[in-house]
PDB file of C-alpha atoms in Angstrom:
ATOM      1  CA  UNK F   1      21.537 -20.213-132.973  1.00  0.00           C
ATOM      2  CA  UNK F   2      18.846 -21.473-131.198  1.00  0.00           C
ATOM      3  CA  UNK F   3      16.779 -20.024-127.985  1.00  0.00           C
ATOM      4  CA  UNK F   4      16.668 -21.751-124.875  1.00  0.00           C
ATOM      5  CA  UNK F   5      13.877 -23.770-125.432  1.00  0.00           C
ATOM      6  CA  UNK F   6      14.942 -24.488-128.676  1.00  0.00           C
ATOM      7  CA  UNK F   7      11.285 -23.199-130.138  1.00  0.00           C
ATOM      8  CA  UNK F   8      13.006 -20.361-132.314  1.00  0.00           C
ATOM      9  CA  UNK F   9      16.063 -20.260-134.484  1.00  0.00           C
ATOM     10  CA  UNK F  10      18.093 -17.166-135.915  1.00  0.00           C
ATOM     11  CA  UNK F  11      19.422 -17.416-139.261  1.00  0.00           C
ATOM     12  CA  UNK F  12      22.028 -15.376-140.729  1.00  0.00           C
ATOM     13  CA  UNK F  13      22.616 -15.002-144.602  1.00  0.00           C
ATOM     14  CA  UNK F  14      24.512 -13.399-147.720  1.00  0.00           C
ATOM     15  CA  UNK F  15      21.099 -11.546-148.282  1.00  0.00           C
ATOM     16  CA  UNK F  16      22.457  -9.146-145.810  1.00  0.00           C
ATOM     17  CA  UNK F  17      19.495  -9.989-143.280  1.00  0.00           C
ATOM     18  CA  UNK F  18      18.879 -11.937-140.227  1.00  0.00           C
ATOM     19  CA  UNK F  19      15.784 -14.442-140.028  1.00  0.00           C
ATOM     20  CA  UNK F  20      14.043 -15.560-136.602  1.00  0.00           C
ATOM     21  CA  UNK F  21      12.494 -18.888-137.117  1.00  0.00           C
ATOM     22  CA  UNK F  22      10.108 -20.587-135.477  1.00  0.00           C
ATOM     23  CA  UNK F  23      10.996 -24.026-135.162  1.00  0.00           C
ATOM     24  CA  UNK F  24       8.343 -26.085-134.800  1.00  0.00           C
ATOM     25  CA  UNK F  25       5.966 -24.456-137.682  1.00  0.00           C
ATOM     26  CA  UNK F  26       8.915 -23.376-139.915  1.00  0.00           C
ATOM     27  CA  UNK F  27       7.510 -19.602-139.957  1.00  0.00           C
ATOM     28  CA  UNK F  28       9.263 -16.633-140.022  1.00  0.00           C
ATOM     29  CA  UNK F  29       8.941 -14.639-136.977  1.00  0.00           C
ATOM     30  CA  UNK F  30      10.936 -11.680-137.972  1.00  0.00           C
ATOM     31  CA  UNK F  31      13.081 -10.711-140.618  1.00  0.00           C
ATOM     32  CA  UNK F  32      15.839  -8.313-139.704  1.00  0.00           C
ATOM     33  CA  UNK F  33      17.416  -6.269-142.595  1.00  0.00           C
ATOM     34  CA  UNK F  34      19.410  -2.923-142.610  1.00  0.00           C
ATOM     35  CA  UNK F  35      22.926  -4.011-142.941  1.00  0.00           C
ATOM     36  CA  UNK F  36      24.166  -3.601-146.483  1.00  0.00           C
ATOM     37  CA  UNK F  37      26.571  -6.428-146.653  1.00  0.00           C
ATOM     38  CA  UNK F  38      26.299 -10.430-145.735  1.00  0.00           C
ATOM     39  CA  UNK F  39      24.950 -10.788-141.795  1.00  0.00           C
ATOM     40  CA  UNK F  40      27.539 -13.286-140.810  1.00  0.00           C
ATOM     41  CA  UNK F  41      26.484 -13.432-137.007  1.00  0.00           C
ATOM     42  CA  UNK F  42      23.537 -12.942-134.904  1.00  0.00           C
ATOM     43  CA  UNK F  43      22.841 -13.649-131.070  1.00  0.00           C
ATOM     44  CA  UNK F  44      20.160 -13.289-128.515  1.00  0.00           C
ATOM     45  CA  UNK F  45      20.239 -11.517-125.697  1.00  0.00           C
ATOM     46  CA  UNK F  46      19.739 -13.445-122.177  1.00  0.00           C
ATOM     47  CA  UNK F  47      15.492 -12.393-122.373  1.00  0.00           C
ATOM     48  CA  UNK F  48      15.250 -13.257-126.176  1.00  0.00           C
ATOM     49  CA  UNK F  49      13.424  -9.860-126.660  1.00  0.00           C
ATOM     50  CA  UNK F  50      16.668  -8.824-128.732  1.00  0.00           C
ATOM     51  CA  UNK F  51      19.234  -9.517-131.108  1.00  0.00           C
ATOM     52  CA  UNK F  52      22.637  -8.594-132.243  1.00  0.00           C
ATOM     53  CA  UNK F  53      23.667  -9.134-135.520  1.00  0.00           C
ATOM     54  CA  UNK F  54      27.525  -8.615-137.075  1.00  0.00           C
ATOM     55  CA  UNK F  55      28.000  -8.188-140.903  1.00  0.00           C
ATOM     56  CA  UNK F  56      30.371  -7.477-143.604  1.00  0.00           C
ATOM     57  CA  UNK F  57      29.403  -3.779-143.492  1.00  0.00           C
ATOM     58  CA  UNK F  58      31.645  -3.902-140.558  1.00  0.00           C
ATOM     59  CA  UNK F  59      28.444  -2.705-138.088  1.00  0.00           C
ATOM     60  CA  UNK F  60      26.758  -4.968-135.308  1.00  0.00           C
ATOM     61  CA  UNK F  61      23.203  -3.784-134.849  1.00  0.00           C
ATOM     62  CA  UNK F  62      21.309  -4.507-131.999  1.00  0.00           C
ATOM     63  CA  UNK F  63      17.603  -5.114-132.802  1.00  0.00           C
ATOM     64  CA  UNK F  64      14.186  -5.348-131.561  1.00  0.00           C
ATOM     65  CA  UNK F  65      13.032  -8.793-131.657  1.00  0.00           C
ATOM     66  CA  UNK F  66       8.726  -7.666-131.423  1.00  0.00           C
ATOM     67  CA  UNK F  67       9.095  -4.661-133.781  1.00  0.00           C
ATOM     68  CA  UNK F  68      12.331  -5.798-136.218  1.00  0.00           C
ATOM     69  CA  UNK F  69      13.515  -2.341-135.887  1.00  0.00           C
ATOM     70  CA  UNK F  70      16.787  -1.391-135.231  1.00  0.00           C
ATOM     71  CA  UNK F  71      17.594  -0.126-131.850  1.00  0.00           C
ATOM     72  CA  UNK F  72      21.489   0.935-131.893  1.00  0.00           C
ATOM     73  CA  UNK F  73      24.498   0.373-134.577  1.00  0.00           C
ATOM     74  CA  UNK F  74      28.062   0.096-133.580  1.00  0.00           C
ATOM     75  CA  UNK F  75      30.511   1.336-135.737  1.00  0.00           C
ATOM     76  CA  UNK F  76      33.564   2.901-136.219  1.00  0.00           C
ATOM     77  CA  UNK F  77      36.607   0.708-135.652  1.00  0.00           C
ATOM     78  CA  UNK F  78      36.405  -2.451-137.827  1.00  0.00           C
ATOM     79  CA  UNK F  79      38.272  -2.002-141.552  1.00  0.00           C
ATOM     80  CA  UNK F  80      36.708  -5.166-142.847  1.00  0.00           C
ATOM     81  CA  UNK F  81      33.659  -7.711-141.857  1.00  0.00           C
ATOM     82  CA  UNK F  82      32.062  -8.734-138.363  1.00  0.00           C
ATOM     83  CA  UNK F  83      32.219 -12.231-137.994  1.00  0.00           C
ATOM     84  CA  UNK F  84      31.414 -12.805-134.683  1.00  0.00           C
ATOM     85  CA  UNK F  85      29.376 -11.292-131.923  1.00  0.00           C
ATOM     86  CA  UNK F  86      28.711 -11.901-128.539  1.00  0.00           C
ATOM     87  CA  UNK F  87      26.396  -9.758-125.513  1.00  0.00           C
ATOM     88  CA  UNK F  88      27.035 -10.161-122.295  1.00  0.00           C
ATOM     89  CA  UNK F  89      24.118 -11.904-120.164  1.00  0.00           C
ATOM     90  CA  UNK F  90      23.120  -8.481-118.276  1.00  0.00           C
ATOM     91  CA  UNK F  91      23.075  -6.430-121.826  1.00  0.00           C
ATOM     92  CA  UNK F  92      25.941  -4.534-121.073  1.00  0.00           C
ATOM     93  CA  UNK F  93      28.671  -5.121-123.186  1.00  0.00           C
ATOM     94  CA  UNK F  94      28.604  -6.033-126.868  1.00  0.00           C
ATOM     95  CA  UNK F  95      31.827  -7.658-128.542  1.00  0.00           C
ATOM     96  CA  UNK F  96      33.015  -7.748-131.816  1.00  0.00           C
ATOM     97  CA  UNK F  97      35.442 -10.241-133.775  1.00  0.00           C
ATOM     98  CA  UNK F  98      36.185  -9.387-137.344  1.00  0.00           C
ATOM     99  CA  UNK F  99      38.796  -9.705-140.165  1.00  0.00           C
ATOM    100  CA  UNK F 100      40.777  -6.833-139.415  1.00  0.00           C
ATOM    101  CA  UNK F 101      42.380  -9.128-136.438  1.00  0.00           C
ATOM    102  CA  UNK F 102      40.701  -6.712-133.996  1.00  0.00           C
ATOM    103  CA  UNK F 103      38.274  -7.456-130.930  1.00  0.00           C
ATOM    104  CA  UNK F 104      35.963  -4.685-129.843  1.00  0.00           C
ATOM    105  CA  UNK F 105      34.124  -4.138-126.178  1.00  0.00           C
ATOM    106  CA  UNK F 106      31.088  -2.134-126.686  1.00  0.00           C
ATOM    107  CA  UNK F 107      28.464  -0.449-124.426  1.00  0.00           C
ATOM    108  CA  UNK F 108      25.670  -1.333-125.271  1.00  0.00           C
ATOM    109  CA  UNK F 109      23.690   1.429-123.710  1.00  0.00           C
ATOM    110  CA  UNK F 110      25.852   4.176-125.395  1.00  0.00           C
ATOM    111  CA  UNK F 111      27.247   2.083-128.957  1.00  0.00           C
ATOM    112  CA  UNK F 112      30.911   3.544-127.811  1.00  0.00           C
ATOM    113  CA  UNK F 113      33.759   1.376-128.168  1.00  0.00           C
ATOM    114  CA  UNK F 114      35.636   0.631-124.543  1.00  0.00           C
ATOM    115  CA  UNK F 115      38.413  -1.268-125.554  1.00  0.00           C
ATOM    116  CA  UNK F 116      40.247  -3.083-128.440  1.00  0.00           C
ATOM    117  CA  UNK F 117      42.278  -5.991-128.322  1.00  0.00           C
ATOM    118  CA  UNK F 118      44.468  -6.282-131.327  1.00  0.00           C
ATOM    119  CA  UNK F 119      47.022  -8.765-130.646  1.00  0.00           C
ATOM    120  CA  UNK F 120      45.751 -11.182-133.098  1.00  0.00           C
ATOM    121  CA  UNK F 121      47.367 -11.569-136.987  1.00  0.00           C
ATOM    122  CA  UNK F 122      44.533 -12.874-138.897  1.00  0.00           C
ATOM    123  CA  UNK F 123      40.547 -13.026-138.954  1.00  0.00           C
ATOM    124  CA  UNK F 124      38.474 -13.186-135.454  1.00  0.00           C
ATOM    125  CA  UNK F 125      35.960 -15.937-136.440  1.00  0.00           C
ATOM    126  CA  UNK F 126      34.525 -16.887-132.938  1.00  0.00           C
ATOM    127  CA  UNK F 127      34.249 -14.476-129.601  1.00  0.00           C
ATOM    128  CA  UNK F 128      32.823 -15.578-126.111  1.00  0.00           C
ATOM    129  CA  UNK F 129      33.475 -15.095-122.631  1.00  0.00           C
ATOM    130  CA  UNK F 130      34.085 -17.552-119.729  1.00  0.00           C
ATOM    131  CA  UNK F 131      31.049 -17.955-117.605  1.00  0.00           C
ATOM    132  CA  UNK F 132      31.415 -14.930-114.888  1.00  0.00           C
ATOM    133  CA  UNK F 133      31.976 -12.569-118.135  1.00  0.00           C
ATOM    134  CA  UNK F 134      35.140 -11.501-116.688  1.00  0.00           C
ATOM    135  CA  UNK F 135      37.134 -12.757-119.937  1.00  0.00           C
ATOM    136  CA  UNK F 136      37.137 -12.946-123.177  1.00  0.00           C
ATOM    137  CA  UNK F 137      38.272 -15.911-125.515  1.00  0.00           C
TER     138      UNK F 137
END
């Protein structure tokens, strides 16, 4: 996942951590680690000053891109691995796909779940919305 200037780069790994790269000298930026299972995910948020990361510890974490700290985990509803994330361009909403079939709607501001959609029968590997974030595919 790139920026959009394409000068930085997120990473996600098995090494259950997140890397932000930058592109040009090949440096790390940041290195993002707390979740306790392969980061399989991560995103930026419309101002690049954070990111959201989705693992196999079945947690998205949203993160601090200046500090590397975590700023709020979401939790609570996925029985197996986050494979895809997505936040919505005014930082409102967080979604989560993962392999328990389910789609989660998140506040961002609060880390509650709003809504699940569960209509699927096998692994969520790639969430987005259309371009007015009124739907999700």
């Amino acid at each position: 996942m790139y920026n959009r200037d394409g000068t930085r780069a997120l990473s996600s790994s098995t090494d259950d951590t997140a890397i932000l790269w930058d592109v040009i000298s090949g440096d790390i930026i940041q290195t993002f680690a707390g979740h306790t299972k392969s980061v399989w995910d991560a995103v930026f948020t419309a101002d690049e000053s954070q990111i959201l990361t989705g693992s196999s510890d079945a947690r998205m974490i949203l993160w601090d891109v200046a500090t590397g700290e975590p700023i709020r985990e979401f939790s609570g509803i996925h029985s197996n691995g986050i494979h895809t994330v997505y936040i919505t361009h005014d930082n409102r909403y967080a979604l989560s796909g993962s392999g328990d079939s389910k789609i989660g709607v998140w506040d961002v501001e609060t880390g509650e779940v709003i809504r699940e959609f569960t209509r699927h029968q096998d692994s969520i590997r790639y969430i987005t919305m259309n371009q007015d974030e009124t739907l999700v595919v």
